[in-house]
Amino acid sequence: MSYQRDNIRRMAGYTPGEQPTDPGVIKLNTNENPWPPSPAVMSALAAIAPEDLRRYPSPTAAGFLAEAARLHGIGSDQLVATNGGDELLRLAITTFVPPGAPIGVAEPSYSLYPVLAAIHDSPVHAVELDGDWSLPADFASRMNAAGVPLTLLVNPHAPSGRLLDANAISAIAAALDGVLLVDEAYVDFTDPGHDLTGLTRRHDNLMILRTLSKGYSLAGLRLGYGIGPIGLIEPMARKTRDSYSVDAVADALGAAALADQPTARASWEAVRAERTRLIHALRERGFAIPDSESNFCLARVPDQSRQPAAELYRGLKEGGILVRHFGTPRLVDCLRITVGTPEQNDALLRGLDALLSP
Ligand SMILES: *Cc1c(COP(=O)(O)O)cnc(C)c1O
């Protein structure tokens, strides 16, 4: 006999991207930043004292929040620190979605969203993206018609890399009856000038997810945060968040990472330059790729290729290069490729050339 709740028994868990232990593998499958974290982060790690570990950490991750508030020019009360961006998603669902009410998503998007919905025993209300991965014009009205209290929208979009600008996001927030959470996991890699934080002062239903996993090369640290109006942030920060979900090490290292903007910005600049070069090189080889403002691209295998995407994925893997292949109908002929260092991208292109050559 099973003691699990019915919804837990029925659901499948999240399938994370492969994390090989062999350091020789070229990992272009889980969208990590290929450049190392700031030296200031490593100094902060070395400065952690036994006393920092003996005592409980700041319940709000106050040191980190103060640095984030300075960076964004907002108050700490418009911020909540979380155990990775993923915890903010779970908090938003716990706080704003009555169990059983639908959670709105665009399809395809982050595969964790339906898993979190299943844990909450909520159905997913999925609206299909158009052929070019853009949102249908009636996106918000369809969410409203379904009575969706929380819509999760990843921007830049994963897995295509497409970016909706601030005007488009503002229009969706204005049209939605419920809360809009814009998942900005990849926002650091957008071309300069894109910034939604000002919008959170104009819309009382709009919040933003940020993470240090991608932009700050700290996926192993598990630190993210939410930005939003006090009416959305306060119940999460004071009521539904686990006490001490951000530990003392993450609090200190996260603050050091945000304080060193030059190192992070240099890595974003390098990723953008390589993104341009990689996409150009892949298009020359016949792949169809939407313009990406992220640190990955979605490459559709050329029609005339004798090798379907699944074969290319397997062939690359045999050669020690990991990319991501999704089995869903709309993505089955695509590879999602993380932008690596110049050397890693060259190895990928060589690997593809070997597999594609007649
Ligand atoms: C990486 C990612 C996140 C957050 O990841 P964390 O490591 O938990 O911060 C959120 N949304 C998307 C789409 C992501 O790719």
Coordinates of C-alpha atoms and ligand atoms in Angstrom, one line a residue:
M1 CA 0.0 0.0 0.0
S2 CA 1.2 3.5 -0.8
Y3 CA 1.2 6.2 1.8
Q4 CA 1.8 9.0 -0.8
R5 CA -0.9 11.6 -1.5
D6 CA -2.6 10.6 -4.8
N7 CA -1.1 13.5 -6.7
I8 CA 2.4 12.6 -5.6
R9 CA 1.9 8.9 -6.5
R10 CA 0.7 9.9 -10.0
M11 CA 3.5 12.4 -10.8
A12 CA 6.9 11.9 -12.2
G13 CA 9.8 13.8 -10.6
Y14 CA 11.9 16.5 -12.3
T15 CA 14.5 15.1 -14.6
P16 CA 17.7 17.2 -14.2
G17 CA 20.2 17.6 -17.0
E18 CA 23.1 15.1 -16.8
Q19 CA 25.9 16.0 -14.5
P20 CA 28.8 13.8 -15.4
T21 CA 31.6 13.3 -12.9
D22 CA 34.3 13.1 -15.6
P23 CA 35.9 16.6 -15.7
G24 CA 37.0 16.0 -19.3
V25 CA 33.4 16.1 -20.6
I26 CA 32.5 19.4 -22.4
K27 CA 29.2 20.3 -20.7
L28 CA 27.0 22.4 -23.0
N29 CA 23.7 20.9 -21.6
T30 CA 22.6 22.7 -18.5
N31 CA 23.3 26.4 -19.3
E32 CA 25.9 27.1 -16.7
N33 CA 28.2 30.1 -17.3
P34 CA 31.5 28.7 -18.6
W35 CA 33.6 31.3 -16.8
P36 CA 34.6 30.9 -13.1
P37 CA 32.9 33.0 -10.3
S38 CA 34.5 36.2 -9.1
P39 CA 37.8 36.0 -7.2
A40 CA 36.0 38.0 -4.5
V41 CA 33.6 35.1 -4.1
M42 CA 36.5 32.7 -3.4
S43 CA 38.0 35.2 -0.9
A44 CA 34.7 35.4 0.9
L45 CA 34.6 31.6 1.0
A46 CA 38.1 31.5 2.5
A47 CA 37.0 34.1 5.1
I48 CA 34.1 32.0 6.5
A49 CA 34.9 31.4 10.2
P50 CA 33.9 28.5 12.4
E51 CA 31.7 30.9 14.3
D52 CA 29.8 31.7 11.0
L53 CA 28.9 28.0 10.8
R54 CA 28.2 27.4 14.5
R55 CA 25.5 30.0 14.6
Y56 CA 22.3 30.2 12.7
P57 CA 22.5 32.5 9.7
S58 CA 20.6 35.7 9.2
P59 CA 17.0 34.6 8.8
T60 CA 16.5 36.9 5.8
A61 CA 20.0 36.7 4.3
A62 CA 20.4 40.3 5.3
G63 CA 23.9 40.9 3.9
F64 CA 23.0 39.5 0.5
L65 CA 19.7 41.4 0.4
A66 CA 21.5 44.7 1.3
E67 CA 23.8 44.2 -1.7
A68 CA 21.0 43.3 -4.0
A69 CA 19.0 46.4 -2.9
R70 CA 22.0 48.6 -3.6
L71 CA 22.5 46.9 -7.1
H72 CA 18.9 47.5 -8.1
G73 CA 18.3 50.8 -6.3
I74 CA 15.3 49.4 -4.4
G75 CA 14.5 48.7 -0.7
S76 CA 15.3 45.3 0.9
D77 CA 11.5 45.0 1.5
Q78 CA 11.0 44.6 -2.2
L79 CA 13.4 41.5 -2.2
V80 CA 13.2 38.0 -0.9
A81 CA 16.3 35.7 -0.9
T82 CA 15.7 32.0 -1.8
N83 CA 17.5 28.7 -2.1
G84 CA 18.0 29.0 -5.8
G85 CA 15.5 30.6 -8.1
D86 CA 13.6 27.3 -7.9
E87 CA 12.6 28.0 -4.3
L88 CA 11.0 31.2 -5.4
L89 CA 8.9 29.3 -7.9
R90 CA 7.7 27.0 -5.1
L91 CA 7.1 29.9 -2.7
A92 CA 5.0 31.8 -5.3
I93 CA 2.8 28.7 -5.9
T94 CA 2.4 28.1 -2.1
T95 CA 1.6 31.8 -1.5
F96 CA -0.7 32.7 -4.4
V97 CA -2.3 29.5 -5.7
P98 CA -5.2 27.8 -3.8
P99 CA -4.6 24.0 -4.1
G100 CA -6.3 22.7 -7.1
A101 CA -6.4 26.1 -8.9
P102 CA -4.6 26.1 -12.3
I103 CA -1.0 27.5 -12.8
G104 CA -0.5 29.3 -16.1
V105 CA 2.5 28.6 -18.3
A106 CA 3.5 28.9 -22.0
E107 CA 4.3 25.7 -23.7
P108 CA 7.2 24.8 -24.1
S109 CA 9.0 26.3 -21.2
Y110 CA 10.9 25.3 -18.1
S111 CA 10.1 21.6 -17.4
L112 CA 10.2 22.2 -13.6
Y113 CA 6.9 24.3 -13.7
P114 CA 4.6 21.3 -14.3
V115 CA 6.4 19.3 -11.6
L116 CA 5.9 22.0 -9.0
A117 CA 2.2 22.3 -10.1
A118 CA 1.8 18.5 -9.6
I119 CA 3.3 18.7 -6.1
H120 CA 0.8 21.4 -5.3
D121 CA -2.0 19.3 -6.8
S122 CA -2.8 22.0 -9.3
P123 CA -3.4 21.5 -13.0
V124 CA -1.3 23.3 -15.5
H125 CA -3.0 25.7 -17.9
A126 CA -0.6 25.7 -20.8
V127 CA -0.9 28.0 -23.8
E128 CA 1.0 26.9 -26.9
L129 CA 3.6 29.3 -28.2
D130 CA 3.3 30.3 -31.9
G131 CA 5.6 28.7 -34.5
D132 CA 8.3 31.3 -34.0
W133 CA 8.1 30.8 -30.2
S134 CA 6.3 34.1 -29.7
L135 CA 3.3 34.4 -27.3
P136 CA -0.1 34.4 -28.8
A137 CA -1.8 37.8 -28.6
D138 CA -4.6 36.5 -26.4
F139 CA -2.2 34.9 -23.9
A140 CA -3.4 37.0 -20.9
S141 CA -7.1 36.7 -21.7
R142 CA -6.8 32.9 -22.0
M143 CA -5.2 32.8 -18.5
N144 CA -8.0 35.0 -17.1
A145 CA -10.7 32.8 -18.8
A146 CA -9.2 29.8 -17.0
G147 CA -9.2 31.6 -13.7
V148 CA -5.4 31.3 -13.4
P149 CA -4.1 33.0 -10.1
L150 CA -0.4 32.7 -11.1
T151 CA 1.3 32.7 -14.5
L152 CA 4.9 31.7 -14.8
L153 CA 6.7 33.2 -17.8
V154 CA 10.3 32.6 -18.6
N155 CA 12.0 35.6 -20.3
P156 CA 14.4 35.4 -22.1
H157 CA 12.4 32.3 -23.1
A158 CA 13.8 28.8 -22.5
P159 CA 14.5 26.9 -24.6
S160 CA 14.4 29.4 -27.6
G161 CA 16.3 32.3 -26.1
R162 CA 13.7 34.8 -27.4
L163 CA 13.2 38.0 -25.4
L164 CA 10.0 39.9 -24.7
D165 CA 10.7 43.6 -24.1
A166 CA 9.5 45.6 -21.1
N167 CA 6.5 47.0 -23.0
A168 CA 5.3 43.5 -23.9
I169 CA 5.7 42.3 -20.3
S170 CA 4.0 45.4 -19.0
A171 CA 1.0 44.8 -21.3
I172 CA 0.7 41.2 -20.1
A173 CA 0.9 42.2 -16.4
A174 CA -1.8 44.9 -17.0
A175 CA -4.1 42.4 -18.7
L176 CA -3.8 39.5 -16.2
D177 CA -6.2 39.1 -13.3
G178 CA -3.7 37.1 -11.3
V179 CA 0.0 37.3 -10.4
L180 CA 2.7 37.3 -13.2
L181 CA 6.1 35.8 -12.2
V182 CA 8.7 36.7 -14.9
D183 CA 11.4 34.1 -14.6
E184 CA 14.6 36.0 -15.5
A185 CA 17.1 33.2 -14.9
Y186 CA 18.9 34.2 -18.0
V187 CA 18.4 38.0 -18.0
D188 CA 22.1 38.8 -17.4
F189 CA 22.9 37.6 -20.9
T190 CA 20.5 39.9 -22.7
D191 CA 21.9 42.8 -24.8
P192 CA 22.4 45.8 -22.5
G193 CA 19.4 48.0 -21.8
H194 CA 16.8 45.4 -20.9
D195 CA 15.6 46.0 -17.3
L196 CA 12.2 45.1 -15.8
T197 CA 12.8 46.1 -12.2
G198 CA 11.1 49.6 -12.7
L199 CA 7.9 47.8 -13.9
T200 CA 7.5 46.1 -10.5
R201 CA 6.7 49.6 -9.1
R202 CA 3.9 50.1 -11.7
H203 CA 2.2 46.7 -11.4
D204 CA 1.1 45.3 -8.1
N205 CA 0.8 41.8 -9.6
L206 CA 4.3 41.6 -11.2
M207 CA 7.3 39.9 -9.7
I208 CA 10.7 38.9 -11.1
L209 CA 12.8 35.9 -10.4
R210 CA 16.6 36.2 -10.4
T211 CA 19.3 33.6 -9.8
L212 CA 23.1 33.7 -9.3
S213 CA 23.3 30.2 -10.9
K214 CA 23.7 31.4 -14.4
G215 CA 24.9 35.0 -14.6
Y216 CA 27.2 34.8 -11.6
S217 CA 28.6 31.3 -12.3
L218 CA 27.3 30.0 -8.9
A219 CA 24.9 27.1 -9.8
G220 CA 26.5 25.1 -7.0
L221 CA 25.8 27.7 -4.3
R222 CA 21.9 27.6 -4.7
L223 CA 21.0 31.2 -4.4
G224 CA 18.3 33.2 -6.0
Y225 CA 15.9 36.1 -5.2
G226 CA 12.6 37.7 -6.0
I227 CA 12.0 41.3 -6.8
G228 CA 8.5 42.7 -6.5
P229 CA 6.0 45.0 -4.8
I230 CA 5.8 44.7 -1.1
G231 CA 2.3 43.2 -1.3
L232 CA 3.8 40.2 -3.1
I233 CA 7.2 40.0 -1.4
E234 CA 6.1 40.4 2.2
P235 CA 3.9 37.2 2.5
M236 CA 6.7 35.1 1.0
A237 CA 9.5 36.7 3.0
R238 CA 7.6 36.7 6.3
K239 CA 5.2 33.7 6.1
T240 CA 5.7 31.0 3.5
R241 CA 9.5 30.9 3.2
D242 CA 11.4 28.2 5.2
S243 CA 13.3 29.8 8.0
Y244 CA 17.0 29.8 7.1
S245 CA 16.6 28.5 3.5
V246 CA 19.6 30.6 2.5
D247 CA 22.6 29.5 4.6
A248 CA 25.5 31.6 5.9
V249 CA 27.9 30.7 3.1
A250 CA 25.4 31.6 0.4
D251 CA 24.6 34.9 2.2
A252 CA 28.2 35.9 2.3
L253 CA 29.3 34.6 -1.1
G254 CA 26.2 36.0 -2.8
A255 CA 26.9 39.5 -1.5
A256 CA 30.5 39.3 -2.7
A257 CA 29.3 38.1 -6.2
L258 CA 26.8 41.0 -6.6
A259 CA 29.4 43.5 -5.3
D260 CA 31.8 42.6 -8.1
Q261 CA 29.8 43.7 -11.1
P262 CA 32.9 44.1 -13.4
T263 CA 33.8 40.4 -13.3
A264 CA 30.3 39.2 -13.9
R265 CA 29.7 41.7 -16.7
A266 CA 32.9 40.7 -18.4
S267 CA 31.6 37.1 -18.4
W268 CA 28.3 38.2 -19.9
E269 CA 30.1 40.1 -22.6
A270 CA 32.2 37.1 -23.4
V271 CA 29.2 34.9 -23.6
R272 CA 27.4 37.3 -25.9
A273 CA 30.3 37.5 -28.3
E274 CA 30.6 33.7 -28.4
R275 CA 26.8 33.4 -28.8
T276 CA 26.9 35.5 -31.9
R277 CA 29.8 33.5 -33.3
L278 CA 28.3 30.1 -32.4
I279 CA 24.9 30.9 -33.9
H280 CA 26.5 32.2 -37.1
A281 CA 28.6 29.0 -37.4
L282 CA 25.6 26.7 -36.8
R283 CA 23.5 28.6 -39.3
E284 CA 26.2 28.2 -41.9
R285 CA 25.9 24.5 -41.3
G286 CA 22.2 24.6 -42.0
F287 CA 20.7 24.7 -38.5
A288 CA 17.7 27.0 -38.1
I289 CA 18.1 29.0 -34.9
P290 CA 16.0 31.8 -33.5
D291 CA 17.9 34.9 -32.3
S292 CA 18.8 34.3 -28.7
E293 CA 19.4 36.8 -25.9
S294 CA 20.4 34.0 -23.5
N295 CA 23.5 31.8 -23.0
F296 CA 22.1 29.0 -25.1
C297 CA 20.5 28.6 -28.5
L298 CA 17.9 26.2 -29.9
A299 CA 19.3 24.6 -33.1
R300 CA 16.8 22.8 -35.4
V301 CA 18.6 20.1 -37.4
P302 CA 18.6 20.8 -41.2
D303 CA 15.8 18.9 -43.0
Q304 CA 18.2 17.2 -45.4
S305 CA 20.4 15.9 -42.5
R306 CA 20.6 12.1 -42.5
Q307 CA 21.2 12.4 -38.7
P308 CA 18.1 13.3 -36.6
A309 CA 18.7 15.4 -33.5
A310 CA 18.7 12.4 -31.2
E311 CA 21.5 10.8 -33.3
L312 CA 23.5 14.0 -33.2
Y313 CA 23.0 14.2 -29.4
R314 CA 24.2 10.6 -29.0
G315 CA 27.2 11.1 -31.4
L316 CA 28.3 14.2 -29.6
K317 CA 28.0 12.4 -26.3
E318 CA 30.2 9.6 -27.5
G319 CA 32.8 12.2 -28.3
G320 CA 32.6 13.7 -24.8
I321 CA 30.3 16.6 -25.6
L322 CA 27.0 17.0 -23.8
V323 CA 24.1 19.0 -25.2
R324 CA 20.4 18.8 -24.4
H325 CA 17.9 16.9 -26.4
F326 CA 14.2 17.0 -25.5
G327 CA 11.8 14.2 -26.6
T328 CA 8.7 16.3 -26.8
P329 CA 7.1 16.6 -30.3
R330 CA 7.9 20.3 -30.8
L331 CA 11.5 20.0 -29.8
V332 CA 12.4 16.5 -31.0
D333 CA 14.3 17.8 -34.1
C334 CA 16.2 20.4 -32.0
L335 CA 19.3 20.5 -29.9
R336 CA 19.6 23.1 -27.1
I337 CA 23.2 24.1 -26.9
T338 CA 24.8 26.1 -24.1
V339 CA 27.3 28.8 -25.2
G340 CA 30.7 27.6 -23.9
T341 CA 34.2 29.0 -24.0
P342 CA 35.7 29.6 -27.5
E343 CA 37.6 26.3 -27.1
Q344 CA 34.4 24.4 -26.1
N345 CA 32.4 25.9 -28.9
D346 CA 35.1 25.0 -31.4
A347 CA 35.1 21.4 -30.1
L348 CA 31.3 21.3 -30.6
L349 CA 31.5 22.6 -34.1
R350 CA 34.3 20.0 -35.0
G351 CA 32.1 17.3 -33.4
L352 CA 29.1 18.3 -35.5
D353 CA 31.2 18.5 -38.7
A354 CA 32.4 15.0 -38.2
L355 CA 28.9 13.7 -37.6
L356 CA 27.4 15.7 -40.5
S357 CA 30.1 15.0 -43.1
P358 CA 28.9 12.6 -45.8
Ligands
LIG1 C1 18.2 27.8 -14.0 C2 16.8 28.2 -14.1 C3 16.1 28.7 -12.9 C4 16.6 28.8 -11.5 O1 17.6 27.9 -11.2 P1 18.3 27.9 -9.8 O2 19.5 27.2 -10.0 O3 17.3 27.2 -8.9 O4 18.5 29.3 -9.4 C5 14.8 29.1 -13.1 N1 14.2 29.1 -14.3 C6 14.8 28.7 -15.4 C7 14.1 28.7 -16.7 C8 16.1 28.2 -15.3 O5 16.7 27.7 -16.4

